[in-house]
Amino acid sequence: MIQRKIFAANWKLHKTPAETRKFLLEFKTKLDALQLPYEKEVVFFPSAISLEAASEVLKESRVKCGVQNVCSQGSGAFTGENSALVAKELGATYILIGHSERRHLFHETDDLIAEKVNYVQSLGLTPILCIGETLSERESQKTKEVCARQLKVGLSRAHATKPLVIAYEPVWAIGTGKVATSEQVEETHTDVYNILKEIGFPDGAILYGGSVKADNAKGLVNRSHVSGFLVGGASLEVDNFLQICISG
Ligand code: PGA
């Protein structure tokens, strides 16, 4: 049986709407030719401003899209925020929540993240809750404790029966070229899986993220409890990301 895998592209603040259309047209054509099994899902997270361009190109395609952050409220006086309601109307099915850059650059707390997870699920969208330790936390053997806290608080208002995806992304591996070893990935994914089971989310998929590239994806994708990848830098070029999508 082919296992369900998710290959997600986090474009951060890259690509204009025109660049998004051009990339996705080429990607879609090449992906169709590869006949990837349907158990493998591909999801793009363009900047929110490019979401409409992405979803126009991806209409009637198996490739999904979403946004990288949303407000915990659907409408109101929240200048500069992204609305999950608007994202849904524009074709989003997944929402990234609590990415390391949101936590560290924009000071998002676990409590705010919990509100977002709850709201996104209530709209029928699938949250991808990002968790992960900093380098000093790993060096002081706190990885499991940090992941447990981020999961327990981040999912404290989540619906156990609705779809949920976790992305384990060690902060020290994001954008640094320092990928976690397959042993580190397997060990932490097993911990994450056990914590999810203990707190009532046994079916949550667990992606790995942090400097994933075509050449390291193969060694990570079949490790225990690895359900796919969240890819930043290596998803910005069509052939690089395609290579990762066919890795598993
Ligand atoms: P990276 O980013 O693949 O460039 O390390 C991953 C992420 O930020 O989700």
PDB file of N, CA, C and O in Angstrom, residues 119-171:
ATOM      1  N   TYR A 119      -9.913  28.169  15.110  1.00  0.00           N
ATOM      2  CA  TYR A 119     -10.715  28.912  14.133  1.00  0.00           C
ATOM      3  C   TYR A 119     -10.614  28.300  12.731  1.00  0.00           C
ATOM      4  O   TYR A 119     -11.620  28.100  12.047  1.00  0.00           O
ATOM      5  N   VAL A 120      -9.410  27.980  12.343  1.00  0.00           N
ATOM      6  CA  VAL A 120      -9.178  27.418  11.004  1.00  0.00           C
ATOM      7  C   VAL A 120      -9.930  26.084  10.855  1.00  0.00           C
ATOM      8  O   VAL A 120     -10.599  25.831   9.847  1.00  0.00           O
ATOM      9  N   GLN A 121      -9.848  25.250  11.875  1.00  0.00           N
ATOM     10  CA  GLN A 121     -10.567  23.956  11.801  1.00  0.00           C
ATOM     11  C   GLN A 121     -12.074  24.173  11.752  1.00  0.00           C
ATOM     12  O   GLN A 121     -12.783  23.442  11.064  1.00  0.00           O
ATOM     13  N   SER A 122     -12.558  25.193  12.467  1.00  0.00           N
ATOM     14  CA  SER A 122     -14.007  25.410  12.480  1.00  0.00           C
ATOM     15  C   SER A 122     -14.518  25.831  11.101  1.00  0.00           C
ATOM     16  O   SER A 122     -15.694  25.681  10.804  1.00  0.00           O
ATOM     17  N   LEU A 123     -13.626  26.338  10.244  1.00  0.00           N
ATOM     18  CA  LEU A 123     -14.022  26.710   8.869  1.00  0.00           C
ATOM     19  C   LEU A 123     -13.876  25.536   7.900  1.00  0.00           C
ATOM     20  O   LEU A 123     -14.101  25.682   6.711  1.00  0.00           O
ATOM     21  N   GLY A 124     -13.425  24.394   8.401  1.00  0.00           N
ATOM     22  CA  GLY A 124     -13.251  23.234   7.519  1.00  0.00           C
ATOM     23  C   GLY A 124     -11.922  23.259   6.774  1.00  0.00           C
ATOM     24  O   GLY A 124     -11.733  22.522   5.805  1.00  0.00           O
ATOM     25  N   LEU A 125     -11.004  24.118   7.229  1.00  0.00           N
ATOM     26  CA  LEU A 125      -9.666  24.156   6.623  1.00  0.00           C
ATOM     27  C   LEU A 125      -8.722  23.304   7.477  1.00  0.00           C
ATOM     28  O   LEU A 125      -8.966  23.114   8.666  1.00  0.00           O
ATOM     29  N   THR A 126      -7.652  22.822   6.878  1.00  0.00           N
ATOM     30  CA  THR A 126      -6.704  21.983   7.632  1.00  0.00           C
ATOM     31  C   THR A 126      -5.517  22.820   8.106  1.00  0.00           C
ATOM     32  O   THR A 126      -4.781  23.369   7.282  1.00  0.00           O
ATOM     33  N   PRO A 127      -5.319  22.933   9.432  1.00  0.00           N
ATOM     34  CA  PRO A 127      -4.131  23.652   9.917  1.00  0.00           C
ATOM     35  C   PRO A 127      -2.886  22.778   9.812  1.00  0.00           C
ATOM     36  O   PRO A 127      -2.947  21.564  10.028  1.00  0.00           O
ATOM     37  N   ILE A 128      -1.772  23.391   9.458  1.00  0.00           N
ATOM     38  CA  ILE A 128      -0.471  22.727   9.598  1.00  0.00           C
ATOM     39  C   ILE A 128       0.228  23.476  10.730  1.00  0.00           C
ATOM     40  O   ILE A 128       0.712  24.600  10.551  1.00  0.00           O
ATOM     41  N   LEU A 129       0.201  22.891  11.916  1.00  0.00           N
ATOM     42  CA  LEU A 129       0.784  23.528  13.097  1.00  0.00           C
ATOM     43  C   LEU A 129       2.291  23.258  13.129  1.00  0.00           C
ATOM     44  O   LEU A 129       2.725  22.103  13.164  1.00  0.00           O
ATOM     45  N   CYS A 130       3.082  24.354  13.083  1.00  0.00           N
ATOM     46  CA  CYS A 130       4.545  24.201  13.057  1.00  0.00           C
ATOM     47  C   CYS A 130       5.102  24.285  14.476  1.00  0.00           C
ATOM     48  O   CYS A 130       4.720  25.165  15.250  1.00  0.00           O
ATOM     49  N   ILE A 131       6.002  23.366  14.770  1.00  0.00           N
ATOM     50  CA  ILE A 131       6.644  23.334  16.089  1.00  0.00           C
ATOM     51  C   ILE A 131       8.142  23.090  15.881  1.00  0.00           C
ATOM     52  O   ILE A 131       8.546  22.690  14.784  1.00  0.00           O
ATOM     53  N   GLY A 132       8.922  23.277  16.924  1.00  0.00           N
ATOM     54  CA  GLY A 132      10.352  22.965  16.799  1.00  0.00           C
ATOM     55  C   GLY A 132      11.182  23.749  17.792  1.00  0.00           C
ATOM     56  O   GLY A 132      10.785  24.827  18.246  1.00  0.00           O
ATOM     57  N   GLU A 133      12.332  23.194  18.131  1.00  0.00           N
ATOM     58  CA  GLU A 133      13.196  23.768  19.164  1.00  0.00           C
ATOM     59  C   GLU A 133      14.300  24.625  18.550  1.00  0.00           C
ATOM     60  O   GLU A 133      14.690  24.415  17.408  1.00  0.00           O
ATOM     61  N   THR A 134      14.823  25.554  19.358  1.00  0.00           N
ATOM     62  CA  THR A 134      15.982  26.346  18.925  1.00  0.00           C
ATOM     63  C   THR A 134      17.249  25.507  19.161  1.00  0.00           C
ATOM     64  O   THR A 134      17.197  24.455  19.802  1.00  0.00           O
ATOM     65  N   LEU A 135      18.381  26.033  18.681  1.00  0.00           N
ATOM     66  CA  LEU A 135      19.638  25.303  18.862  1.00  0.00           C
ATOM     67  C   LEU A 135      19.974  25.154  20.352  1.00  0.00           C
ATOM     68  O   LEU A 135      20.340  24.066  20.806  1.00  0.00           O
ATOM     69  N   SER A 136      19.795  26.225  21.125  1.00  0.00           N
ATOM     70  CA  SER A 136      20.170  26.109  22.551  1.00  0.00           C
ATOM     71  C   SER A 136      19.232  25.145  23.263  1.00  0.00           C
ATOM     72  O   SER A 136      19.653  24.431  24.178  1.00  0.00           O
ATOM     73  N   GLU A 137      17.977  25.086  22.854  1.00  0.00           N
ATOM     74  CA  GLU A 137      17.061  24.112  23.470  1.00  0.00           C
ATOM     75  C   GLU A 137      17.492  22.679  23.134  1.00  0.00           C
ATOM     76  O   GLU A 137      17.469  21.798  23.982  1.00  0.00           O
ATOM     77  N   ARG A 138      17.914  22.460  21.883  1.00  0.00           N
ATOM     78  CA  ARG A 138      18.390  21.102  21.535  1.00  0.00           C
ATOM     79  C   ARG A 138      19.644  20.772  22.327  1.00  0.00           C
ATOM     80  O   ARG A 138      19.773  19.691  22.879  1.00  0.00           O
ATOM     81  N   GLU A 139      20.571  21.765  22.380  1.00  0.00           N
ATOM     82  CA  GLU A 139      21.832  21.484  23.088  1.00  0.00           C
ATOM     83  C   GLU A 139      21.618  21.228  24.579  1.00  0.00           C
ATOM     84  O   GLU A 139      22.407  20.554  25.211  1.00  0.00           O
ATOM     85  N   SER A 140      20.549  21.789  25.118  1.00  0.00           N
ATOM     86  CA  SER A 140      20.298  21.495  26.548  1.00  0.00           C
ATOM     87  C   SER A 140      19.235  20.394  26.709  1.00  0.00           C
ATOM     88  O   SER A 140      18.554  20.343  27.751  1.00  0.00           O
ATOM     89  N   GLN A 141      19.139  19.530  25.694  1.00  0.00           N
ATOM     90  CA  GLN A 141      18.251  18.339  25.754  1.00  0.00           C
ATOM     91  C   GLN A 141      16.791  18.684  26.070  1.00  0.00           C
ATOM     92  O   GLN A 141      16.111  17.946  26.777  1.00  0.00           O
ATOM     93  N   LYS A 142      16.339  19.819  25.492  1.00  0.00           N
ATOM     94  CA  LYS A 142      14.952  20.217  25.802  1.00  0.00           C
ATOM     95  C   LYS A 142      14.007  20.011  24.623  1.00  0.00           C
ATOM     96  O   LYS A 142      12.864  20.487  24.646  1.00  0.00           O
ATOM     97  N   THR A 143      14.477  19.330  23.570  1.00  0.00           N
ATOM     98  CA  THR A 143      13.664  19.205  22.357  1.00  0.00           C
ATOM     99  C   THR A 143      12.281  18.620  22.645  1.00  0.00           C
ATOM    100  O   THR A 143      11.255  19.177  22.230  1.00  0.00           O
ATOM    101  N   LYS A 144      12.247  17.515  23.367  1.00  0.00           N
ATOM    102  CA  LYS A 144      10.967  16.850  23.615  1.00  0.00           C
ATOM    103  C   LYS A 144      10.040  17.723  24.462  1.00  0.00           C
ATOM    104  O   LYS A 144       8.842  17.842  24.184  1.00  0.00           O
ATOM    105  N   GLU A 145      10.633  18.372  25.454  1.00  0.00           N
ATOM    106  CA  GLU A 145       9.841  19.232  26.349  1.00  0.00           C
ATOM    107  C   GLU A 145       9.230  20.410  25.570  1.00  0.00           C
ATOM    108  O   GLU A 145       8.053  20.742  25.735  1.00  0.00           O
ATOM    109  N   VAL A 146      10.040  21.018  24.680  1.00  0.00           N
ATOM    110  CA  VAL A 146       9.554  22.162  23.894  1.00  0.00           C
ATOM    111  C   VAL A 146       8.438  21.712  22.954  1.00  0.00           C
ATOM    112  O   VAL A 146       7.375  22.345  22.864  1.00  0.00           O
ATOM    113  N   CYS A 147       8.659  20.593  22.261  1.00  0.00           N
ATOM    114  CA  CYS A 147       7.627  20.098  21.329  1.00  0.00           C
ATOM    115  C   CYS A 147       6.351  19.755  22.095  1.00  0.00           C
ATOM    116  O   CYS A 147       5.255  20.063  21.635  1.00  0.00           O
ATOM    117  N   ALA A 148       6.498  19.154  23.277  1.00  0.00           N
ATOM    118  CA  ALA A 148       5.317  18.771  24.066  1.00  0.00           C
ATOM    119  C   ALA A 148       4.517  20.015  24.451  1.00  0.00           C
ATOM    120  O   ALA A 148       3.296  20.047  24.337  1.00  0.00           O
ATOM    121  N   ARG A 149       5.238  21.075  24.873  1.00  0.00           N
ATOM    122  CA  ARG A 149       4.520  22.298  25.260  1.00  0.00           C
ATOM    123  C   ARG A 149       3.816  22.926  24.054  1.00  0.00           C
ATOM    124  O   ARG A 149       2.636  23.274  24.105  1.00  0.00           O
ATOM    125  N   GLN A 150       4.537  23.011  22.929  1.00  0.00           N
ATOM    126  CA  GLN A 150       3.942  23.634  21.743  1.00  0.00           C
ATOM    127  C   GLN A 150       2.724  22.832  21.263  1.00  0.00           C
ATOM    128  O   GLN A 150       1.751  23.406  20.789  1.00  0.00           O
ATOM    129  N   LEU A 151       2.793  21.512  21.393  1.00  0.00           N
ATOM    130  CA  LEU A 151       1.654  20.680  20.963  1.00  0.00           C
ATOM    131  C   LEU A 151       0.500  20.784  21.955  1.00  0.00           C
ATOM    132  O   LEU A 151      -0.656  20.970  21.568  1.00  0.00           O
ATOM    133  N   LYS A 152       0.820  20.670  23.241  1.00  0.00           N
ATOM    134  CA  LYS A 152      -0.258  20.651  24.239  1.00  0.00           C
ATOM    135  C   LYS A 152      -1.006  21.981  24.260  1.00  0.00           C
ATOM    136  O   LYS A 152      -2.228  22.001  24.282  1.00  0.00           O
ATOM    137  N   VAL A 153      -0.276  23.099  24.248  1.00  0.00           N
ATOM    138  CA  VAL A 153      -0.973  24.395  24.268  1.00  0.00           C
ATOM    139  C   VAL A 153      -1.558  24.699  22.885  1.00  0.00           C
ATOM    140  O   VAL A 153      -2.724  25.084  22.767  1.00  0.00           O
ATOM    141  N   GLY A 154      -0.766  24.479  21.846  1.00  0.00           N
ATOM    142  CA  GLY A 154      -1.224  24.799  20.478  1.00  0.00           C
ATOM    143  C   GLY A 154      -2.470  24.033  20.074  1.00  0.00           C
ATOM    144  O   GLY A 154      -3.285  24.502  19.283  1.00  0.00           O
ATOM    145  N   LEU A 155      -2.647  22.832  20.651  1.00  0.00           N
ATOM    146  CA  LEU A 155      -3.816  22.013  20.285  1.00  0.00           C
ATOM    147  C   LEU A 155      -4.872  21.994  21.384  1.00  0.00           C
ATOM    148  O   LEU A 155      -5.820  21.207  21.331  1.00  0.00           O
ATOM    149  N   SER A 156      -4.720  22.895  22.374  1.00  0.00           N
ATOM    150  CA  SER A 156      -5.632  22.831  23.529  1.00  0.00           C
ATOM    151  C   SER A 156      -7.070  23.137  23.139  1.00  0.00           C
ATOM    152  O   SER A 156      -7.992  22.765  23.839  1.00  0.00           O
ATOM    153  N   ARG A 157      -7.273  23.837  21.999  1.00  0.00           N
ATOM    154  CA  ARG A 157      -8.652  24.135  21.575  1.00  0.00           C
ATOM    155  C   ARG A 157      -8.974  23.467  20.236  1.00  0.00           C
ATOM    156  O   ARG A 157      -9.931  23.838  19.567  1.00  0.00           O
ATOM    157  N   ALA A 158      -8.150  22.510  19.844  1.00  0.00           N
ATOM    158  CA  ALA A 158      -8.345  21.860  18.534  1.00  0.00           C
ATOM    159  C   ALA A 158      -9.437  20.797  18.611  1.00  0.00           C
ATOM    160  O   ALA A 158      -9.730  20.277  19.683  1.00  0.00           O
ATOM    161  N   HIS A 159     -10.031  20.516  17.446  1.00  0.00           N
ATOM    162  CA  HIS A 159     -11.091  19.502  17.356  1.00  0.00           C
ATOM    163  C   HIS A 159     -10.442  18.170  16.995  1.00  0.00           C
ATOM    164  O   HIS A 159      -9.854  18.047  15.912  1.00  0.00           O
ATOM    165  N   ALA A 160     -10.602  17.186  17.874  1.00  0.00           N
ATOM    166  CA  ALA A 160      -9.921  15.902  17.670  1.00  0.00           C
ATOM    167  C   ALA A 160     -10.396  15.164  16.418  1.00  0.00           C
ATOM    168  O   ALA A 160      -9.662  14.352  15.860  1.00  0.00           O
ATOM    169  N   THR A 161     -11.617  15.456  15.968  1.00  0.00           N
ATOM    170  CA  THR A 161     -12.142  14.689  14.833  1.00  0.00           C
ATOM    171  C   THR A 161     -11.877  15.383  13.497  1.00  0.00           C
ATOM    172  O   THR A 161     -12.228  14.858  12.449  1.00  0.00           O
ATOM    173  N   LYS A 162     -11.300  16.574  13.526  1.00  0.00           N
ATOM    174  CA  LYS A 162     -11.066  17.292  12.250  1.00  0.00           C
ATOM    175  C   LYS A 162      -9.626  17.114  11.792  1.00  0.00           C
ATOM    176  O   LYS A 162      -8.735  16.876  12.606  1.00  0.00           O
ATOM    177  N   PRO A 163      -9.397  17.234  10.473  1.00  0.00           N
ATOM    178  CA  PRO A 163      -8.039  17.031   9.953  1.00  0.00           C
ATOM    179  C   PRO A 163      -7.002  17.957  10.599  1.00  0.00           C
ATOM    180  O   PRO A 163      -7.293  19.118  10.892  1.00  0.00           O
ATOM    181  N   LEU A 164      -5.824  17.399  10.813  1.00  0.00           N
ATOM    182  CA  LEU A 164      -4.745  18.138  11.475  1.00  0.00           C
ATOM    183  C   LEU A 164      -3.408  17.643  10.937  1.00  0.00           C
ATOM    184  O   LEU A 164      -3.204  16.439  10.779  1.00  0.00           O
ATOM    185  N   VAL A 165      -2.511  18.583  10.660  1.00  0.00           N
ATOM    186  CA  VAL A 165      -1.146  18.222  10.255  1.00  0.00           C
ATOM    187  C   VAL A 165      -0.187  19.004  11.157  1.00  0.00           C
ATOM    188  O   VAL A 165      -0.431  20.160  11.491  1.00  0.00           O
ATOM    189  N   ILE A 166       0.892  18.339  11.562  1.00  0.00           N
ATOM    190  CA  ILE A 166       1.953  18.984  12.345  1.00  0.00           C
ATOM    191  C   ILE A 166       3.185  19.070  11.442  1.00  0.00           C
ATOM    192  O   ILE A 166       3.452  18.140  10.669  1.00  0.00           O
ATOM    193  N   ALA A 167       3.924  20.177  11.528  1.00  0.00           N
ATOM    194  CA  ALA A 167       5.225  20.234  10.850  1.00  0.00           C
ATOM    195  C   ALA A 167       6.285  20.410  11.918  1.00  0.00           C
ATOM    196  O   ALA A 167       6.296  21.435  12.627  1.00  0.00           O
ATOM    197  N   TYR A 168       7.147  19.401  12.074  1.00  0.00           N
ATOM    198  CA  TYR A 168       8.271  19.534  13.007  1.00  0.00           C
ATOM    199  C   TYR A 168       9.427  20.177  12.256  1.00  0.00           C
ATOM    200  O   TYR A 168       9.962  19.594  11.301  1.00  0.00           O
ATOM    201  N   GLU A 169       9.768  21.404  12.654  1.00  0.00           N
ATOM    202  CA  GLU A 169      10.841  22.143  11.984  1.00  0.00           C
ATOM    203  C   GLU A 169      11.814  22.679  13.043  1.00  0.00           C
ATOM    204  O   GLU A 169      11.539  23.718  13.668  1.00  0.00           O
ATOM    205  N   PRO A 170      12.946  21.991  13.268  1.00  0.00           N
ATOM    206  CA  PRO A 170      13.909  22.546  14.215  1.00  0.00           C
ATOM    207  C   PRO A 170      14.353  23.928  13.730  1.00  0.00           C
ATOM    208  O   PRO A 170      14.721  24.095  12.558  1.00  0.00           O
ATOM    209  N   VAL A 171      14.306  24.915  14.618  1.00  0.00           N
ATOM    210  CA  VAL A 171      14.579  26.303  14.215  1.00  0.00           C
ATOM    211  C   VAL A 171      15.982  26.419  13.619  1.00  0.00           C
ATOM    212  O   VAL A 171      16.202  27.139  12.640  1.00  0.00           O
TER     213      VAL A 171
END
